[in-house]
């Protein structure tokens, strides 16, 4: 029986329900990857708008672009950094998290991508400390505020997932799925797909996500970095575009 806890109707608080059912990590993942979570992640096109403006992608090729970005871009870079930051946080080594953060930031060649990563990362940490109330999140956010570390989105996510007990494999998969949802949403707004086809796009990405996850979990810090140079070029062009729907 619950005593002095819960609402006026006697219902236990959500944290107790999650602990009792074992669904806590899953519920954290669902909350962080929801497009309603206001980190700013879903304001990004991940260079897709640049490709569209250049006429370098269409409805027939948008799926292959997504797969390439997963395997050669966000997978080797952000997903790998997320896994490493998760492990460092779980080991109680914030100095290692900073090193991972600085390394990932240095691999982002374009100003637009660096700004997008740090803006969304800072917002994620700021909101995460309030929502999840974990000291690791608040302490790292303080480092970002004091400009002791860049605060990239992937590293912030890895830290939050670790601090809230989400297993590393689930954390990496969740963040890659959020990337795909953000990409599909951008494709929808850019009229490269429709609502039904966007769901097919996401389902088709599932085995690619699995491959990217397993590869990310095997890499070390020296391996962090993307090799999607066409994406870097499109991002650079996007910075100078006269009209833009997305921040990247």
Coordinates of N, CA and C in Angstrom, one line a residue:
X1 N 0.9 -1.2 0.0 CA 0.0 0.0 0.0 C 0.9 1.2 0.0
X2 N 0.5 2.2 -0.8 CA 1.3 3.5 -0.9 C 0.9 4.4 0.2
X3 N 1.8 5.0 0.8 CA 1.5 6.0 1.9 C 2.1 7.4 1.5
X4 N 1.2 8.4 1.6 CA 1.6 9.8 1.3 C 2.3 9.9 0.0
X5 N 1.9 9.1 -1.0 CA 2.5 9.2 -2.3 C 1.4 9.1 -3.3
X6 N 1.7 9.7 -4.5 CA 0.7 9.6 -5.6 C -0.2 10.8 -5.6
X7 N -1.3 10.7 -6.4 CA -2.2 11.8 -6.5 C -3.4 11.6 -5.6
X8 N -4.3 12.6 -5.7 CA -5.4 12.6 -4.7 C -6.3 11.3 -4.8
X9 N -6.2 10.6 -6.0 CA -7.0 9.4 -6.1 C -6.3 8.2 -5.6
X10 N -5.1 8.4 -5.1 CA -4.4 7.3 -4.6 C -3.5 6.5 -5.6
X11 N -3.4 7.0 -6.8 CA -2.6 6.4 -7.8 C -1.1 6.6 -7.5
X12 N -0.2 5.6 -7.6 CA 1.2 5.8 -7.4 C 1.8 6.6 -8.4
X13 N 2.9 7.3 -8.1 CA 3.6 8.2 -9.1 C 4.2 7.3 -10.2
X14 N 4.4 8.0 -11.4 CA 4.9 7.2 -12.6 C 6.2 6.5 -12.3
X15 N 7.1 7.1 -11.5 CA 8.4 6.5 -11.3 C 8.2 5.1 -10.6
X16 N 7.3 5.0 -9.7 CA 7.0 3.8 -9.0 C 6.4 2.7 -9.9
X17 N 5.6 3.2 -10.8 CA 5.0 2.3 -11.8 C 6.0 1.7 -12.7
X18 N 6.9 2.6 -13.2 CA 8.0 2.2 -14.1 C 8.9 1.2 -13.4
X19 N 9.2 1.4 -12.1 CA 10.1 0.5 -11.3 C 9.4 -0.8 -11.1
X20 N 8.1 -0.8 -10.9 CA 7.4 -2.0 -10.6 C 7.3 -2.9 -11.9
X21 N 7.1 -2.3 -13.0 CA 6.9 -3.0 -14.3 C 8.2 -3.3 -15.0
X22 N 9.3 -2.7 -14.7 CA 10.5 -2.9 -15.4 C 10.6 -2.1 -16.7
X23 N 9.7 -1.2 -17.0 CA 9.6 -0.5 -18.2 C 10.3 0.8 -18.2
X24 N 10.9 1.2 -17.1 CA 11.6 2.5 -17.0 C 12.5 2.9 -18.1
X25 N 13.5 2.0 -18.5 CA 14.4 2.4 -19.6 C 13.7 2.6 -20.9
X26 N 12.7 1.7 -21.2 CA 11.9 1.8 -22.4 C 11.2 3.2 -22.4
X27 N 10.6 3.5 -21.3 CA 9.8 4.8 -21.3 C 10.7 6.0 -21.4
X28 N 11.9 5.9 -20.9 CA 12.8 7.0 -21.1 C 13.2 7.1 -22.6
X29 N 13.5 6.0 -23.2 CA 13.8 6.0 -24.7 C 12.6 6.6 -25.5
X30 N 11.4 6.2 -25.2 CA 10.3 6.7 -25.9 C 10.1 8.2 -25.7
X31 N 10.4 8.7 -24.5 CA 10.2 10.1 -24.2 C 11.3 10.9 -25.0
X32 N 12.5 10.5 -24.9 CA 13.6 11.2 -25.5 C 13.5 11.2 -27.1
X33 N 13.0 10.2 -27.7 CA 12.9 10.1 -29.1 C 11.6 10.7 -29.7
X34 N 10.7 11.1 -28.8 CA 9.4 11.6 -29.2 C 9.7 13.0 -29.9
X35 N 9.0 13.2 -31.0 CA 9.2 14.5 -31.7 C 8.7 15.7 -30.9
X36 N 7.9 15.4 -29.8 CA 7.4 16.4 -28.9 C 8.4 16.8 -27.9
X37 N 9.5 16.1 -27.8 CA 10.5 16.4 -26.8 C 11.3 17.6 -27.3
X38 N 11.2 18.8 -26.7 CA 11.7 20.0 -27.3 C 13.2 20.3 -27.2
X39 N 14.0 19.4 -27.8 CA 15.4 19.5 -27.8 C 15.9 20.3 -29.1
X40 N 15.0 20.5 -30.0 CA 15.4 21.1 -31.3 C 15.9 20.1 -32.3
X41 N 16.0 18.8 -32.0 CA 16.5 17.9 -32.9 C 15.7 17.8 -34.2
X42 N 14.4 18.0 -34.0 CA 13.5 17.8 -35.2 C 13.4 19.1 -36.0
X43 N 14.2 20.1 -35.7 CA 14.3 21.3 -36.6 C 15.4 21.1 -37.6
X44 N 16.1 19.9 -37.6 CA 17.2 19.7 -38.5 C 16.8 18.8 -39.7
X45 N 17.5 19.0 -40.8 CA 17.2 18.1 -41.9 C 18.4 17.2 -42.2
X46 N 19.5 17.4 -41.4 CA 20.7 16.5 -41.5 C 21.3 16.5 -42.9
X47 N 21.3 17.7 -43.5 CA 21.9 18.0 -44.8 C 20.9 17.7 -45.9
X48 N 19.7 17.1 -45.6 CA 18.8 16.7 -46.7 C 18.3 17.9 -47.5
X49 N 18.1 19.0 -46.8 CA 17.6 20.2 -47.5 C 18.6 20.7 -48.5
X50 N 19.9 20.6 -48.1 CA 21.0 21.0 -49.1 C 21.0 20.1 -50.3
X51 N 20.8 18.8 -50.1 CA 20.7 17.9 -51.2 C 19.5 18.2 -52.1
X52 N 18.3 18.5 -51.5 CA 17.1 18.8 -52.2 C 17.3 20.1 -53.0
X53 N 17.9 21.1 -52.4 CA 18.2 22.4 -53.1 C 19.1 22.3 -54.3
X54 N 20.0 21.3 -54.2 CA 20.9 21.1 -55.3 C 20.4 20.1 -56.3
X55 N 19.2 19.6 -56.1 CA 18.6 18.6 -57.0 C 19.3 17.3 -57.0
X56 N 20.0 17.0 -55.9 CA 20.8 15.8 -55.8 C 20.1 14.6 -55.2
X57 N 18.9 14.8 -54.8 CA 18.1 13.7 -54.3 C 16.6 13.9 -54.7
X58 N 15.9 12.8 -54.9 CA 14.5 12.8 -55.2 C 13.8 11.7 -54.5
X59 N 12.5 11.5 -54.8 CA 11.8 10.5 -54.0 C 12.3 9.1 -54.2
X60 N 13.0 8.8 -55.3 CA 13.5 7.5 -55.6 C 14.8 7.2 -54.9
X61 N 15.6 8.3 -54.5 CA 16.9 8.1 -54.0 C 17.0 8.5 -52.5
X62 N 15.9 9.0 -51.9 CA 16.0 9.5 -50.5 C 16.3 8.4 -49.6
X63 N 15.8 7.2 -49.9 CA 16.0 6.0 -49.0 C 17.5 5.7 -49.0
X64 N 18.1 5.6 -50.1 CA 19.6 5.3 -50.2 C 20.4 6.3 -49.5
X65 N 20.0 7.6 -49.6 CA 20.7 8.6 -48.9 C 20.7 8.4 -47.4
X66 N 19.5 8.1 -46.9 CA 19.3 7.8 -45.4 C 20.2 6.7 -45.0
X67 N 20.2 5.6 -45.8 CA 21.1 4.5 -45.4 C 22.5 4.8 -45.4
X68 N 23.0 5.6 -46.4 CA 24.4 6.0 -46.4 C 24.7 6.9 -45.2
X69 N 23.9 7.8 -44.9 CA 24.1 8.6 -43.7 C 24.2 7.8 -42.4
X70 N 23.4 6.8 -42.3 CA 23.4 5.9 -41.1 C 24.7 5.1 -41.0
X71 N 25.1 4.6 -42.1 CA 26.3 3.7 -42.1 C 27.6 4.4 -42.2
X72 N 27.7 5.6 -42.8 CA 28.9 6.3 -43.0 C 29.0 7.6 -42.4
X73 N 27.9 8.1 -41.8 CA 27.9 9.4 -41.2 C 27.5 9.4 -39.7
X74 N 26.3 9.3 -39.4 CA 25.9 9.4 -38.0 C 26.3 8.1 -37.3
X75 N 26.3 7.0 -37.9 CA 26.8 5.8 -37.2 C 28.2 5.8 -36.7
X76 N 29.2 6.0 -37.6 CA 30.6 6.1 -37.2 C 30.9 7.3 -36.3
X77 N 30.1 8.4 -36.4 CA 30.4 9.6 -35.6 C 29.5 9.7 -34.4
X78 N 28.3 10.1 -34.5 CA 27.4 10.4 -33.4 C 27.1 9.1 -32.6
X79 N 26.7 8.1 -33.3 CA 26.3 6.9 -32.6 C 27.4 6.3 -31.8
X80 N 28.6 6.3 -32.4 CA 29.8 5.8 -31.7 C 30.1 6.6 -30.5
X81 N 30.1 7.9 -30.7 CA 30.3 8.8 -29.5 C 29.3 8.6 -28.4
X82 N 28.1 8.4 -28.8 CA 27.0 8.2 -27.8 C 27.3 7.0 -27.0
X83 N 27.7 5.9 -27.7 CA 28.0 4.6 -27.0 C 29.2 4.8 -26.0
X84 N 30.2 5.5 -26.5 CA 31.4 5.8 -25.6 C 31.1 6.7 -24.4
X85 N 30.2 7.7 -24.7 CA 29.8 8.6 -23.6 C 29.0 7.8 -22.6
X86 N 28.1 6.9 -23.1 CA 27.3 6.1 -22.2 C 28.2 5.3 -21.2
X87 N 29.1 4.6 -21.8 CA 30.0 3.8 -21.0 C 30.8 4.6 -20.0
X88 N 31.3 5.7 -20.5 CA 32.1 6.6 -19.6 C 31.3 7.1 -18.4
X89 N 30.0 7.5 -18.7 CA 29.1 7.9 -17.6 C 28.8 6.8 -16.7
X90 N 28.6 5.6 -17.2 CA 28.3 4.5 -16.3 C 29.5 4.1 -15.5
X91 N 30.7 4.4 -16.0 CA 31.9 4.1 -15.2 C 32.3 5.2 -14.2
X92 N 31.5 6.3 -14.2 CA 31.7 7.4 -13.4 C 33.0 8.2 -13.7
X93 N 33.2 8.4 -15.1 CA 34.4 9.1 -15.6 C 34.0 10.3 -16.4
X94 N 33.6 11.4 -15.8 CA 33.2 12.6 -16.6 C 34.3 13.2 -17.4
X95 N 35.5 13.0 -17.0 CA 36.6 13.5 -17.8 C 36.7 12.8 -19.1
X96 N 36.4 11.5 -19.2 CA 36.4 10.8 -20.4 C 35.2 11.3 -21.3
X97 N 34.1 11.6 -20.7 CA 32.9 12.1 -21.4 C 33.3 13.4 -22.1
X98 N 34.1 14.3 -21.5 CA 34.5 15.5 -22.1 C 35.5 15.3 -23.2
X99 N 36.4 14.3 -23.1 CA 37.3 14.0 -24.2 C 36.5 13.5 -25.4
X100 N 35.5 12.7 -25.2 CA 34.6 12.2 -26.3 C 33.9 13.3 -26.9
X101 N 33.4 14.2 -26.1 CA 32.6 15.4 -26.6 C 33.5 16.3 -27.5
X102 N 34.7 16.6 -27.0 CA 35.6 17.4 -27.8 C 36.0 16.7 -29.1
X103 N 36.2 15.4 -29.0 CA 36.6 14.7 -30.3 C 35.5 14.7 -31.3
X104 N 34.3 14.4 -30.9 CA 33.2 14.5 -31.8 C 33.0 15.8 -32.4
X105 N 33.1 16.9 -31.6 CA 32.9 18.2 -32.1 C 34.0 18.5 -33.1
X106 N 35.2 18.1 -32.9 CA 36.3 18.4 -33.8 C 36.1 17.7 -35.2
X107 N 35.3 16.6 -35.2 CA 35.1 15.9 -36.5 C 34.1 16.5 -37.4
X108 N 33.3 17.4 -36.8 CA 32.2 18.0 -37.6 C 32.8 19.2 -38.4
X109 N 32.9 19.0 -39.7 CA 33.7 19.9 -40.5 C 33.0 21.3 -40.7
X110 N 31.7 21.3 -40.9 CA 31.0 22.5 -41.2 C 30.5 23.2 -40.0
X111 N 30.5 24.6 -40.0 CA 30.0 25.4 -38.9 C 28.5 25.0 -38.6
X112 N 27.7 24.9 -39.6 CA 26.3 24.6 -39.4 C 26.1 23.3 -38.6
X113 N 26.8 22.3 -39.0 CA 26.7 21.0 -38.3 C 27.2 21.1 -36.8
X114 N 28.2 21.9 -36.6 CA 28.7 22.1 -35.2 C 27.7 22.8 -34.4
X115 N 27.2 23.9 -35.0 CA 26.2 24.7 -34.2 C 24.9 23.9 -33.9
X116 N 24.5 23.1 -34.9 CA 23.3 22.3 -34.7 C 23.5 21.3 -33.6
X117 N 24.7 20.6 -33.6 CA 25.0 19.6 -32.6 C 25.1 20.2 -31.2
X118 N 25.7 21.4 -31.0 CA 25.8 21.9 -29.7 C 24.5 22.6 -29.2
X119 N 23.8 23.2 -30.1 CA 22.5 23.8 -29.7 C 21.6 22.8 -29.2
X120 N 21.4 21.7 -29.9 CA 20.5 20.7 -29.5 C 21.0 19.9 -28.3
X121 N 22.3 19.7 -28.2 CA 22.9 19.1 -27.0 C 22.7 19.9 -25.8
X122 N 22.9 21.2 -25.8 CA 22.7 22.0 -24.7 C 21.2 22.0 -24.2
X123 N 20.3 22.1 -25.2 CA 18.9 22.1 -24.9 C 18.5 20.7 -24.2
X124 N 19.1 19.7 -24.8 CA 18.8 18.3 -24.3 C 19.2 18.2 -22.8
X125 N 20.4 18.7 -22.5 CA 20.9 18.6 -21.1 C 20.1 19.5 -20.2
X126 N 19.8 20.7 -20.7 CA 19.0 21.7 -19.9 C 17.7 21.1 -19.5
X127 N 17.0 20.6 -20.4 CA 15.7 20.0 -20.2 C 15.8 18.6 -19.4
X128 N 16.9 17.9 -19.8 CA 17.1 16.6 -19.2 C 17.3 16.7 -17.7
X129 N 18.0 17.7 -17.2 CA 18.3 17.8 -15.8 C 17.0 18.1 -15.0
X130 N 16.1 18.8 -15.6 CA 14.8 19.1 -15.0 C 13.9 17.8 -15.0
X131 N 13.8 17.2 -16.2 CA 12.9 16.1 -16.3 C 13.3 14.8 -15.5
X132 N 14.6 14.5 -15.6 CA 15.1 13.2 -15.0 C 15.7 13.4 -13.6
X133 N 16.1 14.6 -13.3 CA 16.6 14.9 -12.0 C 17.8 14.0 -11.5
X134 N 18.8 13.9 -12.4 CA 20.0 13.1 -12.1 C 21.2 14.0 -12.0
X135 N 22.0 13.8 -10.9 CA 23.2 14.7 -10.7 C 24.2 14.7 -11.9
X136 N 24.3 13.5 -12.6 CA 25.3 13.5 -13.7 C 24.9 14.5 -14.8
X137 N 23.6 14.6 -15.0 CA 23.1 15.5 -16.1 C 23.3 16.9 -15.7
X138 N 23.0 17.3 -14.5 CA 23.1 18.6 -14.0 C 24.6 19.1 -14.0
X139 N 25.5 18.1 -13.5 CA 26.9 18.5 -13.5 C 27.5 18.7 -14.9
X140 N 27.1 17.8 -15.8 CA 27.6 18.0 -17.2 C 27.0 19.3 -17.8
X141 N 25.8 19.5 -17.6 CA 25.2 20.8 -18.1 C 26.0 22.0 -17.6
X142 N 26.4 21.9 -16.3 CA 27.2 23.0 -15.8 C 28.5 23.2 -16.5
X143 N 29.1 22.1 -16.9 CA 30.4 22.2 -17.7 C 30.1 22.8 -19.0
X144 N 29.0 22.5 -19.6 CA 28.7 23.1 -20.9 C 28.4 24.6 -20.8
X145 N 27.7 25.0 -19.7 CA 27.4 26.4 -19.5 C 28.7 27.2 -19.3
X146 N 29.6 26.6 -18.6 CA 30.9 27.2 -18.3 C 31.9 27.1 -19.5
X147 N 31.4 26.5 -20.6 CA 32.2 26.3 -21.8 C 33.5 25.5 -21.6
X148 N 33.3 24.5 -20.7 CA 34.4 23.6 -20.5 C 34.4 22.4 -21.4
X149 N 33.3 22.3 -22.1 CA 33.1 21.2 -23.1 C 32.0 21.6 -24.1
X150 N 32.0 21.1 -25.3 CA 31.1 21.6 -26.3 C 29.6 21.3 -26.0
X151 N 29.3 20.0 -25.5 CA 28.0 19.6 -25.3 C 27.2 19.2 -26.5
X152 N 27.8 18.3 -27.3 CA 27.2 17.8 -28.6 C 26.0 17.0 -28.2
X153 N 25.1 16.9 -29.1 CA 23.8 16.2 -28.9 C 24.0 14.7 -28.6
X154 N 24.9 14.1 -29.4 CA 25.1 12.6 -29.2 C 25.7 12.3 -27.8
X155 N 26.7 13.1 -27.4 CA 27.3 12.9 -26.1 C 26.3 13.2 -25.0
X156 N 25.5 14.3 -25.1 CA 24.5 14.6 -24.1 C 23.5 13.4 -24.0
X157 N 23.1 12.9 -25.2 CA 22.1 11.8 -25.1 C 22.7 10.6 -24.5
X158 N 24.0 10.3 -24.8 CA 24.6 9.1 -24.2 C 24.7 9.2 -22.7
X159 N 25.0 10.4 -22.2 CA 25.1 10.7 -20.8 C 23.7 10.5 -20.1
X160 N 22.7 11.1 -20.7 CA 21.3 11.0 -20.1 C 20.8 9.6 -20.1
X161 N 21.0 8.9 -21.2 CA 20.6 7.5 -21.3 C 21.3 6.7 -20.2
X162 N 22.6 6.9 -20.0 CA 23.3 6.1 -18.9 C 22.8 6.5 -17.6
X163 N 22.6 7.8 -17.3 CA 22.2 8.3 -16.0 C 20.8 7.8 -15.7
X164 N 20.0 7.5 -16.6 CA 18.6 7.0 -16.4 C 18.4 5.5 -16.5
X165 N 19.6 4.8 -16.7 CA 19.5 3.3 -16.7 C 19.2 2.7 -18.0
X166 N 19.2 3.4 -19.1 CA 18.9 2.8 -20.4 C 20.1 2.0 -20.9
X167 N 20.0 0.7 -21.2 CA 21.2 0.0 -21.7 C 21.8 0.6 -22.9
X168 N 23.1 0.4 -23.1 CA 23.8 1.1 -24.2 C 23.3 0.7 -25.5
X169 N 23.0 -0.5 -25.8 CA 22.5 -0.9 -27.1 C 21.2 -0.3 -27.4
X170 N 20.3 -0.3 -26.4 CA 19.0 0.4 -26.6 C 19.2 1.9 -26.8
X171 N 20.1 2.5 -26.1 CA 20.3 3.9 -26.2 C 20.8 4.3 -27.6
X172 N 21.7 3.5 -28.2 CA 22.2 3.8 -29.5 C 21.1 3.6 -30.6
X173 N 20.4 2.5 -30.4 CA 19.3 2.3 -31.4 C 18.3 3.3 -31.3
X174 N 17.9 3.8 -30.1 CA 16.9 4.8 -30.0 C 17.3 6.1 -30.6
X175 N 18.6 6.5 -30.4 CA 19.0 7.8 -31.0 C 19.1 7.7 -32.5
X176 N 19.5 6.5 -33.1 CA 19.5 6.4 -34.5 C 18.1 6.4 -35.1
X177 N 17.2 5.8 -34.4 CA 15.8 5.8 -34.8 C 15.3 7.3 -34.8
X178 N 15.6 8.0 -33.8 CA 15.2 9.4 -33.7 C 15.8 10.2 -34.9
X179 N 17.1 9.9 -35.3 CA 17.7 10.5 -36.4 C 16.8 10.2 -37.7
X180 N 16.4 8.9 -37.8 CA 15.6 8.5 -39.0 C 14.3 9.2 -39.0
X181 N 13.6 9.4 -37.9 CA 12.3 10.0 -37.8 C 12.5 11.5 -38.2
X182 N 13.6 12.1 -37.7 CA 13.8 13.5 -38.0 C 14.1 13.7 -39.5
X183 N 14.9 12.8 -40.1 CA 15.2 12.8 -41.5 C 13.9 12.6 -42.3
X184 N 13.0 11.6 -41.9 CA 11.8 11.3 -42.6 C 10.9 12.5 -42.5
X185 N 10.8 13.2 -41.4 CA 10.0 14.4 -41.3 C 10.5 15.5 -42.2
X186 N 11.8 15.6 -42.3 CA 12.3 16.6 -43.2 C 12.0 16.3 -44.7
X187 N 12.1 15.0 -45.0 CA 11.7 14.6 -46.4 C 10.3 14.9 -46.7
X188 N 9.4 14.7 -45.7 CA 8.0 15.0 -45.8 C 7.8 16.5 -46.1
X189 N 8.4 17.3 -45.3 CA 8.2 18.8 -45.5 C 8.9 19.3 -46.8
X190 N 9.9 18.6 -47.3 CA 10.5 19.0 -48.5 C 9.8 18.3 -49.7
X191 N 8.8 17.6 -49.5 CA 8.0 16.9 -50.5 C 8.7 15.9 -51.3
X192 N 9.6 15.2 -50.6 CA 10.4 14.1 -51.1 C 9.7 12.8 -50.8
X193 N 8.7 12.8 -50.0 CA 7.9 11.6 -49.6 C 6.5 12.1 -49.2
X194 N 5.6 11.1 -48.9 CA 4.4 11.5 -48.3 C 4.2 10.7 -46.9
X195 N 3.1 10.9 -46.2 CA 3.0 10.3 -44.9 C 3.1 8.8 -44.9
X196 N 2.5 8.1 -45.9 CA 2.5 6.7 -46.0 C 3.9 6.2 -46.4
X197 N 4.5 6.8 -47.3 CA 5.8 6.4 -47.8 C 6.9 6.7 -46.7
X198 N 6.7 7.7 -45.9 CA 7.6 8.0 -44.8 C 7.7 6.8 -43.8
X199 N 6.6 6.2 -43.6 CA 6.6 5.0 -42.7 C 7.3 3.8 -43.3
X200 N 7.1 3.7 -44.6 CA 7.9 2.6 -45.3 C 9.4 2.9 -45.3
X201 N 9.7 4.2 -45.4 CA 11.1 4.6 -45.3 C 11.7 4.3 -43.9
X202 N 11.0 4.5 -42.9 CA 11.4 4.2 -41.5 C 11.6 2.7 -41.3
X203 N 10.6 1.9 -41.8 CA 10.7 0.5 -41.7 C 11.9 -0.1 -42.5
X204 N 12.1 0.5 -43.6 CA 13.2 0.0 -44.4 C 14.6 0.3 -43.8
X205 N 14.6 1.3 -42.9 CA 15.8 1.7 -42.3 C 16.2 0.7 -41.1
X206 N 15.2 -0.1 -40.6 CA 15.4 -0.9 -39.4 C 16.7 -1.8 -39.5
X207 N 16.8 -2.6 -40.6 CA 18.0 -3.4 -40.6 C 19.3 -2.6 -40.7
X208 N 19.2 -1.4 -41.3 CA 20.4 -0.6 -41.4 C 20.8 0.0 -40.0
X209 N 19.7 0.3 -39.3 CA 20.0 0.8 -37.9 C 20.6 -0.3 -37.1
X210 N 20.2 -1.5 -37.2 CA 20.8 -2.6 -36.5 C 22.2 -2.8 -36.8
X211 N 22.6 -2.7 -38.1 CA 24.0 -2.8 -38.5 C 24.8 -1.6 -38.0
X212 N 24.2 -0.4 -38.0 CA 24.9 0.7 -37.5 C 25.2 0.6 -36.0
X213 N 24.2 0.1 -35.3 CA 24.3 -0.1 -33.8 C 25.5 -1.0 -33.5
X214 N 25.5 -2.2 -34.1 CA 26.5 -3.1 -33.8 C 27.9 -2.6 -34.1
X215 N 28.0 -1.9 -35.2 CA 29.3 -1.3 -35.6 C 29.7 -0.2 -34.6
X216 N 28.8 0.6 -34.2 CA 29.1 1.7 -33.2 C 29.6 1.1 -31.9
X217 N 29.0 0.0 -31.5 CA 29.4 -0.6 -30.2 C 30.8 -1.2 -30.2
X218 N 31.3 -1.5 -31.4 CA 32.6 -2.1 -31.5 C 33.7 -1.0 -31.6
X219 N 33.4 0.2 -31.9 CA 34.4 1.2 -32.2 C 35.0 1.8 -30.9
X220 N 36.2 2.4 -31.1 CA 36.9 3.1 -30.0 C 36.9 4.6 -30.4
X221 N 37.4 5.4 -29.5 CA 37.4 6.9 -29.7 C 38.1 7.3 -31.0
X222 N 39.2 6.7 -31.2 CA 40.0 7.0 -32.4 C 39.2 6.8 -33.7
X223 N 38.2 5.9 -33.7 CA 37.4 5.6 -34.8 C 36.3 6.6 -35.1
X224 N 36.0 7.5 -34.2 CA 34.9 8.4 -34.3 C 35.1 9.4 -35.4
X225 N 34.2 9.5 -36.4 CA 34.2 10.4 -37.5 C 33.5 9.9 -38.7
X226 N 32.9 10.8 -39.4 CA 32.0 10.5 -40.6 C 32.9 10.6 -41.8
X227 N 32.4 9.9 -42.9 CA 33.1 10.0 -44.2 C 32.0 10.2 -45.3
X228 N 31.1 11.1 -45.0 CA 30.0 11.5 -45.9 C 30.3 12.9 -46.4
X229 N 31.3 13.0 -47.3 CA 31.8 14.3 -47.6 C 30.8 15.1 -48.5
X230 N 30.0 14.4 -49.2 CA 28.9 15.1 -50.0 C 28.0 15.7 -49.1
X231 N 27.7 15.1 -47.9 CA 26.8 15.7 -46.9 C 27.4 17.0 -46.4
X232 N 28.8 17.0 -46.1 CA 29.5 18.2 -45.7 C 29.4 19.3 -46.7
X233 N 29.5 19.0 -48.0 CA 29.4 20.0 -49.0 C 28.0 20.6 -49.1
X234 N 27.0 19.7 -49.0 CA 25.6 20.2 -49.0 C 25.3 21.1 -47.8
X235 N 25.9 20.7 -46.7 CA 25.7 21.5 -45.5 C 26.3 22.9 -45.6
X236 N 27.5 22.9 -46.2 CA 28.2 24.2 -46.5 C 27.4 25.1 -47.4
X237 N 26.8 24.5 -48.5 CA 26.0 25.3 -49.4 C 24.7 25.8 -48.7
X238 N 24.2 24.9 -47.8 CA 22.9 25.2 -47.1 C 23.1 26.4 -46.2
X239 N 24.3 26.6 -45.6 CA 24.6 27.7 -44.8 C 24.4 29.1 -45.5
X240 N 24.6 29.0 -46.8 CA 24.6 30.3 -47.6 C 23.3 30.4 -48.4
X241 N 22.4 29.5 -48.3 CA 21.1 29.5 -49.0 C 20.3 30.7 -48.6
X242 N 19.6 31.3 -49.6 CA 18.8 32.5 -49.3 C 17.6 32.1 -48.5
X243 N 17.0 30.9 -48.7 CA 15.8 30.5 -48.0 C 16.0 29.1 -47.5
X244 N 15.7 28.9 -46.2 CA 15.9 27.6 -45.5 C 14.7 27.3 -44.6
X245 N 14.3 26.0 -44.7 CA 13.2 25.5 -43.8 C 13.8 25.0 -42.5
X246 N 15.1 24.5 -42.6 CA 15.7 23.8 -41.5 C 17.0 24.5 -41.1
X247 N 17.4 24.2 -39.8 CA 18.6 24.7 -39.3 C 19.9 24.1 -39.8
X248 N 19.7 22.9 -40.4 CA 20.9 22.2 -41.0 C 20.4 21.3 -42.2

